[in-house]
Coordinates of C-alpha atoms and ligand atoms in Angstrom, one line a residue:
M204 CA 6.7 -11.6 15.7
L205 CA 6.2 -11.6 11.9
S206 CA 5.4 -8.3 10.3
L207 CA 3.4 -8.4 7.1
I208 CA 4.2 -6.0 4.2
E209 CA 2.4 -5.8 0.9
L210 CA 4.6 -4.6 -2.0
S211 CA 3.5 -1.4 -3.6
G212 CA 2.2 -1.3 -7.2
R213 CA 5.5 0.2 -8.3
E214 CA 7.6 -2.5 -6.6
L215 CA 5.4 -5.1 -8.2
G216 CA 5.8 -3.4 -11.6
M217 CA 9.6 -3.5 -11.2
I218 CA 9.6 -7.2 -10.3
K219 CA 7.4 -8.0 -13.3
L220 CA 9.8 -6.1 -15.5
M221 CA 12.7 -8.1 -14.2
A222 CA 10.8 -11.3 -14.9
D223 CA 10.0 -10.1 -18.4
F224 CA 13.7 -9.5 -19.0
F225 CA 14.7 -13.0 -18.0
V226 CA 12.1 -14.8 -20.1
E227 CA 13.2 -12.5 -22.9
K228 CA 9.8 -11.0 -23.7
P229 CA 10.3 -9.5 -27.2
E230 CA 9.0 -6.0 -26.6
L231 CA 11.5 -5.3 -23.8
T232 CA 14.5 -7.2 -25.2
A233 CA 15.4 -4.8 -27.9
K234 CA 15.2 -1.8 -25.6
I235 CA 17.1 -3.4 -22.8
E236 CA 19.8 -4.8 -25.0
S237 CA 20.8 -1.3 -26.1
Y238 CA 22.3 -0.7 -22.7
T239 CA 25.5 -2.1 -21.4
T240 CA 24.7 -2.8 -17.7
A241 CA 21.8 -4.7 -16.3
H242 CA 20.9 -2.2 -13.6
Y243 CA 21.0 0.8 -15.9
A244 CA 18.8 -1.1 -18.4
L245 CA 16.2 -1.9 -15.8
V246 CA 16.1 1.5 -14.2
T247 CA 15.8 3.3 -17.5
T248 CA 13.2 1.0 -18.9
Y249 CA 11.2 1.0 -15.7
S250 CA 11.4 4.8 -15.5
E251 CA 10.1 5.2 -19.1
N252 CA 7.4 2.5 -18.8
F253 CA 5.9 3.9 -15.5
G254 CA 6.7 7.6 -16.1
I255 CA 8.8 7.8 -12.9
P256 CA 12.0 9.9 -12.5
E257 CA 15.2 7.7 -12.7
A258 CA 16.3 8.7 -9.2
D259 CA 13.0 7.4 -7.8
A260 CA 13.3 4.2 -9.9
W261 CA 16.7 3.6 -8.4
K262 CA 15.2 4.1 -4.9
T263 CA 12.4 1.6 -5.7
L264 CA 15.0 -1.0 -6.6
E265 CA 17.0 -0.4 -3.4
E266 CA 13.9 -0.6 -1.3
L267 CA 12.9 -3.8 -3.1
Q268 CA 16.3 -5.3 -2.5
R269 CA 16.2 -4.5 1.2
R270 CA 12.7 -5.9 1.6
I271 CA 13.3 -9.1 -0.2
D272 CA 16.5 -9.6 1.7
E273 CA 14.6 -9.3 5.0
A274 CA 11.7 -11.5 3.9
E275 CA 11.0 -14.8 5.7
Y276 CA 8.1 -15.7 3.6
V277 CA 6.7 -14.4 0.3
Q278 CA 3.2 -14.9 -1.0
V279 CA 1.9 -14.2 -4.4
E280 CA -1.7 -13.5 -5.2
A281 CA -2.6 -15.6 -8.3
P282 CA -5.2 -14.3 -10.8
R283 CA -8.5 -16.0 -11.7
P284 CA -9.4 -18.8 -11.9
I285 CA -7.0 -19.8 -9.1
N286 CA -7.5 -16.4 -7.3
K287 CA -5.7 -17.3 -4.1
W288 CA -2.4 -16.7 -2.3
L289 CA 0.4 -19.0 -3.3
Q290 CA 3.3 -19.4 -1.0
M291 CA 6.8 -19.2 -2.5
S292 CA 9.3 -21.9 -1.6
K293 CA 12.6 -21.0 0.1
E294 CA 14.4 -21.7 -3.2
E295 CA 12.1 -19.4 -5.1
I296 CA 12.7 -16.6 -2.7
N297 CA 16.5 -17.2 -3.1
M298 CA 16.1 -17.1 -6.8
L299 CA 14.2 -13.8 -6.5
R300 CA 17.1 -12.4 -4.3
T301 CA 19.6 -13.5 -7.0
I302 CA 17.5 -11.7 -9.7
I303 CA 17.3 -8.5 -7.7
D304 CA 21.0 -8.6 -6.8
Y305 CA 21.7 -9.0 -10.5
F306 CA 19.9 -5.8 -11.3
S307 CA 21.3 -3.9 -8.3
A308 CA 24.8 -3.8 -9.6
N309 CA 25.8 -5.8 -6.6
P310 CA 29.6 -6.5 -6.9
K311 CA 29.1 -10.1 -5.9
M312 CA 27.2 -10.6 -9.1
S313 CA 30.0 -9.5 -11.4
P314 CA 30.8 -13.0 -12.6
A315 CA 27.2 -13.2 -13.9
G316 CA 27.3 -9.6 -15.2
S317 CA 27.8 -10.4 -18.8
F318 CA 24.7 -11.9 -20.4
T319 CA 25.4 -15.4 -21.7
S320 CA 23.7 -16.4 -24.9
K321 CA 20.6 -17.2 -22.9
R322 CA 19.7 -14.8 -20.2
S323 CA 17.8 -17.4 -18.1
E324 CA 20.8 -19.6 -18.1
S325 CA 23.1 -16.9 -16.8
I326 CA 20.7 -16.3 -13.8
I327 CA 20.4 -20.0 -13.1
E328 CA 24.1 -20.3 -13.1
A329 CA 24.4 -17.4 -10.7
Y330 CA 21.8 -18.9 -8.4
V331 CA 23.7 -22.2 -8.3
W332 CA 26.9 -20.4 -7.3
F333 CA 25.3 -18.7 -4.4
F334 CA 22.7 -21.1 -3.2
G335 CA 24.0 -24.4 -4.6
S336 CA 21.8 -27.1 -6.3
T337 CA 20.7 -30.5 -5.3
N338 CA 21.9 -31.8 -8.7
G339 CA 25.0 -30.8 -10.5
N340 CA 23.5 -29.7 -13.8
G341 CA 21.2 -27.2 -12.2
E342 CA 17.9 -29.0 -13.1
V343 CA 16.3 -28.0 -9.8
A344 CA 17.4 -24.4 -10.1
R345 CA 15.9 -24.4 -13.6
E346 CA 12.6 -25.7 -12.3
N347 CA 12.6 -23.0 -9.5
F348 CA 13.3 -20.4 -12.1
Q349 CA 10.4 -21.5 -14.2
N350 CA 8.0 -21.7 -11.3
L351 CA 9.1 -18.3 -10.0
M352 CA 8.7 -16.7 -13.5
E353 CA 5.2 -18.0 -13.8
K354 CA 4.2 -16.7 -10.4
L355 CA 5.7 -13.3 -10.9
Q356 CA 4.4 -12.7 -14.4
S357 CA 0.8 -13.4 -13.4
A358 CA 1.0 -12.0 -9.9
M359 CA -1.8 -9.7 -8.8
S360 CA 0.0 -8.6 -5.7
I361 CA 2.8 -9.8 -3.5
K362 CA 3.0 -10.0 0.3
L363 CA 6.2 -10.4 2.4
E364 CA 6.4 -11.6 5.9
T365 CA 9.5 -10.4 7.8
L366 CA 10.9 -10.9 11.3
V367 CA 12.5 -7.4 11.1
P368 CA 10.3 -4.7 12.6
I369 CA 9.0 -2.5 9.8
V370 CA 10.7 1.0 9.9
A371 CA 8.5 2.5 7.2
T372 CA 8.7 6.3 6.6
P373 CA 5.7 7.5 8.5
N374 CA 2.9 8.7 6.2
P375 CA 2.1 12.3 7.3
Y376 CA -1.6 11.6 7.3
E377 CA -1.1 8.6 9.7
A378 CA 1.0 10.8 11.9
V379 CA -1.7 13.5 12.0
L380 CA -4.4 10.9 12.7
R381 CA -2.4 9.4 15.6
L382 CA -2.0 12.8 17.2
L383 CA -5.7 13.5 16.6
D384 CA -6.5 10.2 18.5
I385 CA -4.3 11.1 21.4
A386 CA -5.6 14.7 21.7
A387 CA -9.2 13.5 21.2
Q388 CA -8.8 11.1 24.1
K389 CA -7.4 13.7 26.4
L390 CA -10.2 16.1 25.5
K391 CA -12.9 13.4 25.7
L392 CA -14.0 14.5 22.3
D393 CA -17.4 13.6 21.0
P394 CA -17.0 10.5 18.7
G395 CA -19.0 12.1 15.9
L396 CA -16.8 15.2 15.9
H397 CA -13.7 13.0 16.1
E398 CA -14.9 11.1 13.1
M399 CA -15.5 14.3 11.2
L400 CA -12.0 15.5 11.8
K401 CA -10.5 12.3 10.4
R402 CA -11.8 13.0 6.9
P403 CA -11.6 15.7 4.4
V404 CA -14.9 17.4 3.7
R405 CA -14.2 17.8 0.0
A406 CA -11.7 16.5 -2.6
I407 CA -11.7 17.9 -6.2
I408 CA -9.9 16.2 -9.1
V409 CA -9.7 18.0 -12.4
N410 CA -8.2 16.8 -15.7
F411 CA -7.5 19.6 -18.2
P412 CA -5.6 20.1 -21.5
V413 CA -2.5 22.2 -21.9
T414 CA -1.0 23.2 -25.2
M415 CA 2.7 22.3 -25.1
D416 CA 5.5 24.2 -26.9
D417 CA 5.5 21.5 -29.7
G418 CA 1.9 22.4 -30.5
G419 CA 0.5 19.1 -29.0
L420 CA -2.1 18.8 -26.3
Q421 CA -1.2 17.1 -23.0
V422 CA -3.8 16.4 -20.3
F423 CA -2.8 17.1 -16.7
T424 CA -4.4 16.0 -13.4
G425 CA -4.9 18.6 -10.7
Y426 CA -6.2 18.2 -7.1
R427 CA -7.6 20.5 -4.4
V428 CA -8.6 19.1 -1.0
Q429 CA -10.6 21.3 1.3
Y430 CA -10.1 19.3 4.5
N431 CA -12.1 21.4 6.9
D432 CA -13.7 24.8 6.6
I433 CA -15.6 25.1 9.9
L434 CA -13.4 28.0 11.1
G435 CA -13.3 29.9 7.8
P436 CA -12.1 29.7 4.2
T437 CA -9.7 26.8 3.6
K438 CA -6.1 27.8 3.1
G439 CA -3.0 25.9 1.9
G440 CA -0.4 25.7 -0.8
I441 CA -0.4 24.3 -4.4
R442 CA 2.5 22.0 -5.3
Y443 CA 3.7 20.8 -8.7
H444 CA 5.3 17.4 -8.6
P445 CA 5.5 14.3 -10.9
D446 CA 4.7 11.9 -8.1
L447 CA 1.9 13.9 -6.5
T448 CA -1.0 11.8 -5.3
L449 CA -4.4 12.6 -3.9
D450 CA -3.3 10.8 -0.7
E451 CA -0.4 13.2 -0.2
V452 CA -2.7 16.2 -0.8
V453 CA -5.2 14.9 1.8
A454 CA -2.4 14.5 4.3
L455 CA -1.1 18.0 3.8
S456 CA -4.5 19.5 3.9
A457 CA -5.2 17.9 7.3
W458 CA -1.9 19.4 8.5
M459 CA -3.0 22.8 7.4
T460 CA -6.3 22.4 9.2
F461 CA -4.6 22.0 12.6
K462 CA -2.0 24.6 11.8
T463 CA -4.5 27.4 11.1
A464 CA -6.6 26.3 14.1
V465 CA -3.8 26.3 16.6
T466 CA -2.7 29.8 15.7
G467 CA -6.3 31.1 16.2
L468 CA -6.8 32.2 12.6
P469 CA -10.3 32.3 11.2
L470 CA -9.3 29.8 8.5
G471 CA -9.7 26.2 7.6
G472 CA -7.1 23.9 6.0
G473 CA -6.6 22.9 2.3
K474 CA -4.0 21.8 -0.1
G475 CA -3.7 21.3 -3.9
G476 CA -1.4 20.6 -6.7
I477 CA -0.8 19.3 -10.2
R478 CA 0.9 16.0 -11.2
C479 CA 3.5 17.3 -13.5
N480 CA 7.3 17.7 -13.9
P481 CA 7.9 21.4 -13.7
K482 CA 11.7 20.9 -14.3
E483 CA 10.9 19.7 -17.8
M484 CA 8.5 22.4 -18.7
S485 CA 9.2 25.9 -20.2
Q486 CA 8.0 29.1 -18.6
G487 CA 5.3 29.3 -21.3
E488 CA 4.1 25.8 -20.6
L489 CA 4.1 26.4 -16.8
E490 CA 2.0 29.6 -17.4
R491 CA -0.5 27.7 -19.6
L492 CA -0.6 24.8 -17.1
T493 CA -1.3 27.2 -14.2
R494 CA -3.9 29.1 -16.0
G495 CA -5.6 25.8 -17.0
Y496 CA -5.6 24.7 -13.4
A497 CA -7.0 28.1 -12.3
R498 CA -9.9 27.8 -14.9
A499 CA -10.7 24.2 -13.9
M500 CA -10.7 25.1 -10.2
A501 CA -12.3 28.6 -10.5
R502 CA -15.7 27.5 -9.3
Y503 CA -14.2 25.8 -6.2
I504 CA -11.7 28.5 -5.0
G505 CA -12.3 32.1 -4.1
P506 CA -11.4 34.8 -1.5
N507 CA -14.3 33.7 0.7
S508 CA -14.1 29.9 0.2
D509 CA -10.6 28.5 -0.5
V510 CA -7.4 30.5 -0.9
P511 CA -4.3 28.8 -2.3
A512 CA -0.6 29.8 -1.8
P513 CA 2.8 28.7 -3.1
D514 CA 4.3 25.3 -2.1
V515 CA 6.9 22.9 -3.6
Y516 CA 7.9 24.2 -7.1
T517 CA 5.4 27.0 -7.2
D518 CA 6.2 30.6 -6.3
S519 CA 4.9 34.2 -6.3
Q520 CA 4.8 34.2 -10.1
T521 CA 2.5 31.1 -10.1
M522 CA 0.2 32.9 -7.7
A523 CA 0.1 36.1 -9.9
W524 CA -1.0 33.9 -12.9
I525 CA -3.8 32.3 -10.8
M526 CA -5.0 35.6 -9.5
D527 CA -4.9 37.1 -13.1
E528 CA -6.8 34.2 -14.6
Y529 CA -9.4 34.1 -11.8
S530 CA -9.9 37.9 -12.0
D531 CA -10.6 37.6 -15.7
I532 CA -13.2 34.9 -15.0
V533 CA -15.1 36.8 -12.2
G534 CA -14.7 40.2 -13.9
Y535 CA -12.9 42.2 -11.2
N536 CA -9.5 42.3 -9.6
A537 CA -9.8 39.4 -7.1
F538 CA -6.4 39.8 -5.4
G539 CA -7.5 37.8 -2.4
V540 CA -8.0 34.6 -4.3
V541 CA -4.4 33.5 -3.5
T542 CA -1.6 34.7 -1.2
G543 CA 2.1 34.7 -1.5
K544 CA 1.8 37.1 -4.5
P545 CA 4.4 39.7 -5.5
V546 CA 4.0 42.9 -3.5
N547 CA 3.2 44.9 -6.6
V548 CA 0.0 42.9 -7.2
G549 CA -1.4 42.6 -3.7
G550 CA 1.3 40.7 -1.8
S551 CA 2.1 41.5 1.8
L552 CA 5.3 43.1 3.1
G553 CA 7.2 40.8 5.4
R554 CA 5.9 37.5 3.8
T555 CA 9.4 36.2 2.7
E556 CA 10.9 35.9 6.1
A557 CA 7.6 35.4 8.0
T558 CA 8.0 31.7 8.7
S559 CA 11.5 32.3 10.2
R560 CA 10.4 35.3 12.1
G561 CA 7.6 33.2 13.7
V562 CA 10.3 30.6 14.5
M563 CA 12.3 33.3 16.3
Y564 CA 9.3 34.6 18.3
T565 CA 8.5 31.0 19.5
V566 CA 12.2 30.5 20.4
I567 CA 12.1 33.7 22.5
E568 CA 9.0 32.5 24.4
A569 CA 10.5 29.0 24.9
A570 CA 13.7 30.5 26.2
K571 CA 11.8 32.7 28.7
H572 CA 9.9 29.6 29.9
L573 CA 13.1 27.5 30.3
G574 CA 15.2 30.4 31.8
L575 CA 17.6 30.1 28.9
K576 CA 19.7 33.2 28.1
L577 CA 19.6 33.9 24.3
K578 CA 22.6 36.1 24.3
G579 CA 25.4 33.8 23.2
A580 CA 23.1 30.8 23.0
E581 CA 24.5 28.3 20.5
V582 CA 22.3 27.5 17.5
A583 CA 22.5 24.8 14.8
V584 CA 20.3 25.1 11.7
Q585 CA 19.7 22.2 9.3
G586 CA 18.8 23.5 5.8
F587 CA 19.9 26.9 4.5
G588 CA 17.0 27.7 2.2
N589 CA 14.3 30.3 2.7
V590 CA 13.4 29.2 6.3
G591 CA 16.9 28.1 7.5
F592 CA 18.7 31.2 6.2
H593 CA 16.2 33.7 7.7
A594 CA 16.0 31.8 10.9
A595 CA 19.8 31.9 11.3
K596 CA 19.9 35.6 10.4
L597 CA 17.1 36.6 12.8
L598 CA 18.4 34.5 15.7
S599 CA 21.9 36.0 15.2
E600 CA 20.3 39.5 15.2
I601 CA 18.9 38.9 18.7
G602 CA 22.4 37.8 20.0
C603 CA 22.4 34.0 19.4
K604 CA 25.6 32.4 18.1
I605 CA 25.1 30.3 14.9
I606 CA 27.6 27.5 15.3
A607 CA 26.5 25.3 12.4
V608 CA 24.4 25.4 9.2
S609 CA 23.8 22.9 6.4
D610 CA 22.4 22.2 3.0
S611 CA 21.8 19.1 1.0
K612 CA 25.6 18.7 0.4
G613 CA 26.6 18.8 4.1
A614 CA 27.1 21.0 7.1
I615 CA 29.7 23.5 8.3
Y616 CA 30.7 24.2 11.9
N617 CA 32.5 27.0 13.7
A618 CA 32.4 27.1 17.5
K619 CA 33.1 30.9 17.4
G620 CA 30.0 31.5 15.3
L621 CA 29.1 32.0 11.6
D622 CA 27.8 35.1 9.9
P623 CA 24.6 34.0 8.1
I624 CA 24.8 36.8 5.5
K625 CA 28.4 36.0 4.5
V626 CA 27.6 32.3 4.4
L627 CA 24.7 33.0 2.1
E628 CA 26.9 35.1 -0.2
Y629 CA 29.4 32.2 -0.3
K630 CA 26.5 29.7 -1.0
N631 CA 25.2 31.9 -3.8
E632 CA 28.7 32.0 -5.4
T633 CA 29.6 28.3 -5.0
G634 CA 26.2 26.5 -4.8
S635 CA 26.7 25.2 -1.3
V636 CA 27.7 26.2 2.3
I637 CA 30.4 23.5 2.2
G638 CA 34.0 24.9 2.2
Y639 CA 33.1 28.3 3.8
K640 CA 36.3 29.9 5.3
D641 CA 37.0 29.4 9.0
S642 CA 34.7 26.4 9.3
T643 CA 35.0 22.7 9.4
N644 CA 32.8 20.4 7.3
M645 CA 30.6 17.8 9.0
T646 CA 27.6 15.7 7.9
N647 CA 24.0 16.6 8.4
E648 CA 23.7 13.8 10.9
E649 CA 26.5 15.2 13.0
L650 CA 24.9 18.7 12.9
L651 CA 21.7 17.3 14.4
E652 CA 23.6 15.7 17.2
L653 CA 25.8 18.7 18.0
K654 CA 26.0 20.0 21.6
C655 CA 24.0 23.3 21.3
D656 CA 21.2 25.2 22.9
I657 CA 18.8 25.5 20.0
L658 CA 18.4 23.2 17.0
V659 CA 16.3 24.4 14.0
P660 CA 15.6 21.7 11.5
S661 CA 14.6 23.6 8.4
A662 CA 15.0 21.1 5.5
L663 CA 13.1 17.9 5.2
E664 CA 10.7 15.7 7.0
N665 CA 11.8 12.6 9.1
Q666 CA 15.2 13.9 10.2
I667 CA 14.9 13.1 13.9
T668 CA 14.0 9.4 14.2
V669 CA 14.3 6.6 16.8
T670 CA 17.8 6.2 15.5
N671 CA 19.2 9.6 16.5
A672 CA 16.6 11.1 18.9
G673 CA 18.5 9.8 21.9
K674 CA 21.6 11.6 20.7
I675 CA 20.0 15.1 20.3
K676 CA 21.7 17.4 22.8
A677 CA 19.9 20.7 22.1
K678 CA 17.7 22.1 24.8
I679 CA 15.2 23.5 22.3
V680 CA 14.2 22.0 18.9
A681 CA 12.3 24.6 16.9
E682 CA 10.7 22.9 13.9
G683 CA 11.1 25.2 10.9
A684 CA 10.4 22.3 8.5
N685 CA 7.2 20.4 8.4
G686 CA 7.4 16.9 10.0
P687 CA 11.1 16.8 10.8
T688 CA 10.5 14.6 13.9
T689 CA 8.8 11.2 13.8
P690 CA 6.2 10.4 16.5
E691 CA 8.4 7.8 18.1
A692 CA 11.4 10.2 18.2
D693 CA 9.1 12.8 19.7
E694 CA 8.5 10.6 22.8
I695 CA 12.2 10.0 23.3
L696 CA 12.9 13.8 23.1
Y697 CA 10.1 14.5 25.6
R698 CA 11.5 11.8 28.0
N699 CA 15.0 13.3 27.7
G700 CA 13.7 16.8 28.5
V701 CA 14.3 18.3 25.1
F702 CA 11.8 21.1 24.5
V703 CA 10.3 20.7 21.1
I704 CA 8.3 23.5 19.5
P705 CA 6.2 21.6 17.0
D706 CA 6.0 22.4 13.4
I707 CA 2.3 23.4 13.4
L708 CA 3.2 26.2 15.9
A709 CA 6.9 27.0 15.2
N710 CA 6.6 27.5 11.4
S711 CA 3.1 28.9 11.4
G712 CA 4.4 32.5 10.8
G713 CA 4.1 31.9 7.0
V714 CA 0.4 31.1 7.1
I715 CA -0.2 33.9 9.6
V716 CA 1.2 36.5 7.3
S717 CA -0.6 34.8 4.4
Y718 CA -3.8 35.5 6.4
F719 CA -2.7 39.1 6.8
E720 CA -2.3 39.3 3.0
Q721 CA -5.9 38.1 2.6
V722 CA -7.1 40.7 5.1
Q723 CA -5.2 43.5 3.4
N724 CA -6.6 42.4 0.0
Q725 CA -10.1 42.5 1.3
M726 CA -9.7 46.0 2.9
N727 CA -7.7 47.2 -0.1
Y728 CA -5.5 48.9 2.4
Y729 CA -1.9 47.9 3.1
W730 CA 0.2 47.8 6.2
T731 CA 3.8 48.7 6.8
E732 CA 6.4 46.0 7.4
E733 CA 6.5 47.1 11.1
E734 CA 2.7 46.6 11.4
V735 CA 2.9 43.2 9.9
R736 CA 5.7 42.1 12.2
G737 CA 3.8 43.5 15.3
K738 CA 0.7 41.6 14.4
L739 CA 2.6 38.4 13.7
E740 CA 4.4 38.6 17.0
N741 CA 1.1 39.1 18.8
T742 CA -0.6 36.2 17.1
I743 CA 2.1 33.6 17.4
V744 CA 3.1 34.5 21.0
T745 CA -0.5 34.2 22.1
A746 CA -0.8 30.8 20.4
F747 CA 2.5 29.7 21.9
N748 CA 1.5 30.6 25.5
S749 CA -1.9 29.0 25.1
V750 CA -0.3 25.8 23.9
L751 CA 2.3 25.9 26.8
D752 CA -0.5 26.3 29.3
V753 CA -2.3 23.2 28.0
A754 CA 1.0 21.2 28.0
L755 CA 1.7 22.1 31.6
T756 CA -1.9 21.5 32.7
Y757 CA -2.2 18.1 31.0
K758 CA 1.4 17.1 31.4
V759 CA 1.8 16.4 27.7
N760 CA 4.4 17.5 25.2
L761 CA 3.9 20.7 23.2
R762 CA 2.9 18.8 20.1
V763 CA 0.0 17.0 21.8
A764 CA -0.9 20.3 23.4
A765 CA -0.9 22.1 20.1
Y766 CA -3.2 19.4 18.6
M767 CA -5.5 19.6 21.7
N768 CA -5.8 23.4 21.3
A769 CA -6.5 23.1 17.5
I770 CA -9.0 20.3 18.0
K771 CA -10.8 22.2 20.8
R772 CA -11.2 25.2 18.5
L773 CA -12.5 23.1 15.7
S774 CA -14.9 21.0 17.7
D775 CA -16.2 24.0 19.7
A776 CA -17.0 25.7 16.4
M777 CA -18.7 22.6 15.0
F778 CA -20.7 22.2 18.2
T779 CA -21.8 25.8 18.1
R780 CA -22.7 25.7 14.4
Q781 CA -24.7 22.6 14.8
K782 CA -26.0 23.0 18.3
G783 CA -29.6 22.0 17.5
A784 CA -28.5 18.7 16.0
F785 CA -26.2 17.9 19.0
I786 CA -29.0 18.7 21.6
A787 CA -31.4 16.5 19.6
I788 CA -28.9 13.6 19.7
Q789 CA -28.2 14.0 23.4
R790 CA -31.9 13.8 24.2
Ligands
LIG200 P1 14.0 25.7 0.5 O1 13.9 24.8 -0.7 O2 14.2 27.2 0.3 O3 15.2 25.2 1.4 C1 15.5 23.9 1.8 C2 16.9 23.8 2.2 O4 17.1 22.5 2.7 C3 18.0 24.0 1.1 O5 19.0 24.7 1.6 C4 18.4 22.6 0.8 O6 19.8 22.5 0.3 C5 18.4 22.0 2.2 N1 18.3 20.5 2.2 C6 17.7 19.7 1.3 N2 18.0 18.4 1.6 C7 18.7 18.4 2.7 C8 19.3 17.5 3.6 N3 19.2 16.2 3.3 N4 20.0 17.9 4.7 C9 20.1 19.2 4.9 N5 19.6 20.1 4.2 C10 19.0 19.8 3.1 O7 12.7 25.4 1.4 P2 12.1 26.2 2.5 O8 11.0 27.1 2.0 O9 13.1 26.9 3.4 O10 11.4 25.1 3.4 C11 12.1 24.2 4.3 C12 11.1 23.5 5.1 O11 10.3 24.4 5.8 C13 10.1 22.6 4.4 O12 9.9 21.5 5.2 C14 8.9 23.4 4.2 O13 7.7 22.6 4.1 C15 8.9 24.1 5.6 N6 8.1 25.3 5.6 C16 8.4 26.4 4.8 C17 7.6 27.5 4.8 C18 7.9 28.7 4.0 O14 7.3 29.7 4.2 N7 8.9 28.7 3.1 C19 6.5 27.6 5.7 C20 6.3 26.5 6.6 C21 7.1 25.4 6.5

């Protein structure tokens, strides 16, 4: 069956840039000619023109190459007055492949690597080498080239049809909506309530100026999405990233809504962020950026309405700035406006390791249910950052044997067990866990497929996919990271009897202690670390057992059960709050 893919705006932009290059459009020529290799010239120019990091530009080119290679048919949307889809001929598609190969530093293109006096002639020559020509002097190839260039330069959008099944990286929002549909069906959820849960109630976009170190003003775009607040004030992190989009923020805010609901917290879900590149900004610029965002958002956030927290590239210092700016605006110390603050300005004890401590409590409960002895149980941890390190440390403290850990550079393995604290010291000295004494190196892929009792993915999303799910040998997968398992992989793991503790439950310890921080701020009375731990254990163990009950009753995996519990809480609250309206509808 044919699958249809529309190229993204970025991919279209890159193709147009290639076309401009080959027709020698003057504004690009000078810039491109200052580089020695075609692929470097393209990636750099593309990155500058579209404001996209070079690493991402390179990925776009690779993705484009893969897609065009797989394409059976390519259609181009022509602008007005034609305004219709034009089919590309087989020859034109091959020409497009040659052009993309040319820019992908593909070794087979090396004979065409040096630009002949006329760039279009060099690509036509390369095309003839690889695909031949019906006449010896390349007239047909020249015609194909001209037709293709015309179509590409004026294209509004491009669609590809491929025979290969599309293995797209799942969009987290789509994954959440899919689970929402499954859970809603099991619960026979009212269609109106179901519809309500599919959409964010509020999305705020702000544009605000920041004075940069050079004295100039730069305008930044910030987002905050309050997905659902039926259970209480919305809660969720703020991320700083150059590629941040509203779409991503909506997805993450939906995730937070189900996470706070499944753990039984009186909170809704939200998320926010700023489109910026924090790596290129000074501390002073970051502070002014954060304060600018806080001022622009001040009327929409607050201890009783929406409480942000740190996320990607934001930390406790960022939260301290927001709290300080907001407090200035409202005229009193509003510690509770954000969580994840430093302890000396209203932060909670026990927050740093809270996510991993939550992972540990859920593993203990899962082991009880499965009859698995934790003393000596073998554990592999992917990712050795905040979540991965503390998870390894806490699990080893209760008697588990940590046989493998990893970071972005690779994994280390020792069947006799690793000491997480010593591995951390080594990582702090050398920058990676790789090369740690008495261990053998392996890849992150091998770590995931190790024979072990407990696997704790604590790095990135989409690590367990259809490709490797069948090879996972762990008895328990405790998702420290958000979204490490794709929905298709989830089904394979369930069929194979792997007990997956889903992210919204396993890593909810962080948001639970964030909630405790809010409570302590409101009381202006602070708990000891033991009190925080005790309350965390109580909350997460109760949530776990309630989800397990649903999973056993409905014969569904723990992820579906977690969503069912979350949706039931949300829909019950909506029903109660709007009872009059529902009764009127039912009459
Ligand atoms: P972190 O940046 O401290 O650590 C991430 C670790 O993953 C690093 O050791 C990094 O080297 C490693 N890594 C990166 N790419 C990798 C790869 N390809 N293979 C293996 N390891 C790789 O981040 P963190 O705070 O520990 O968060 C990790 C995950 O947990 C994320 O998915 C995050 O959303 C989730 N999470 C974190 C918290 C929290 O409180 N920190 C709460 C809930 C969920």
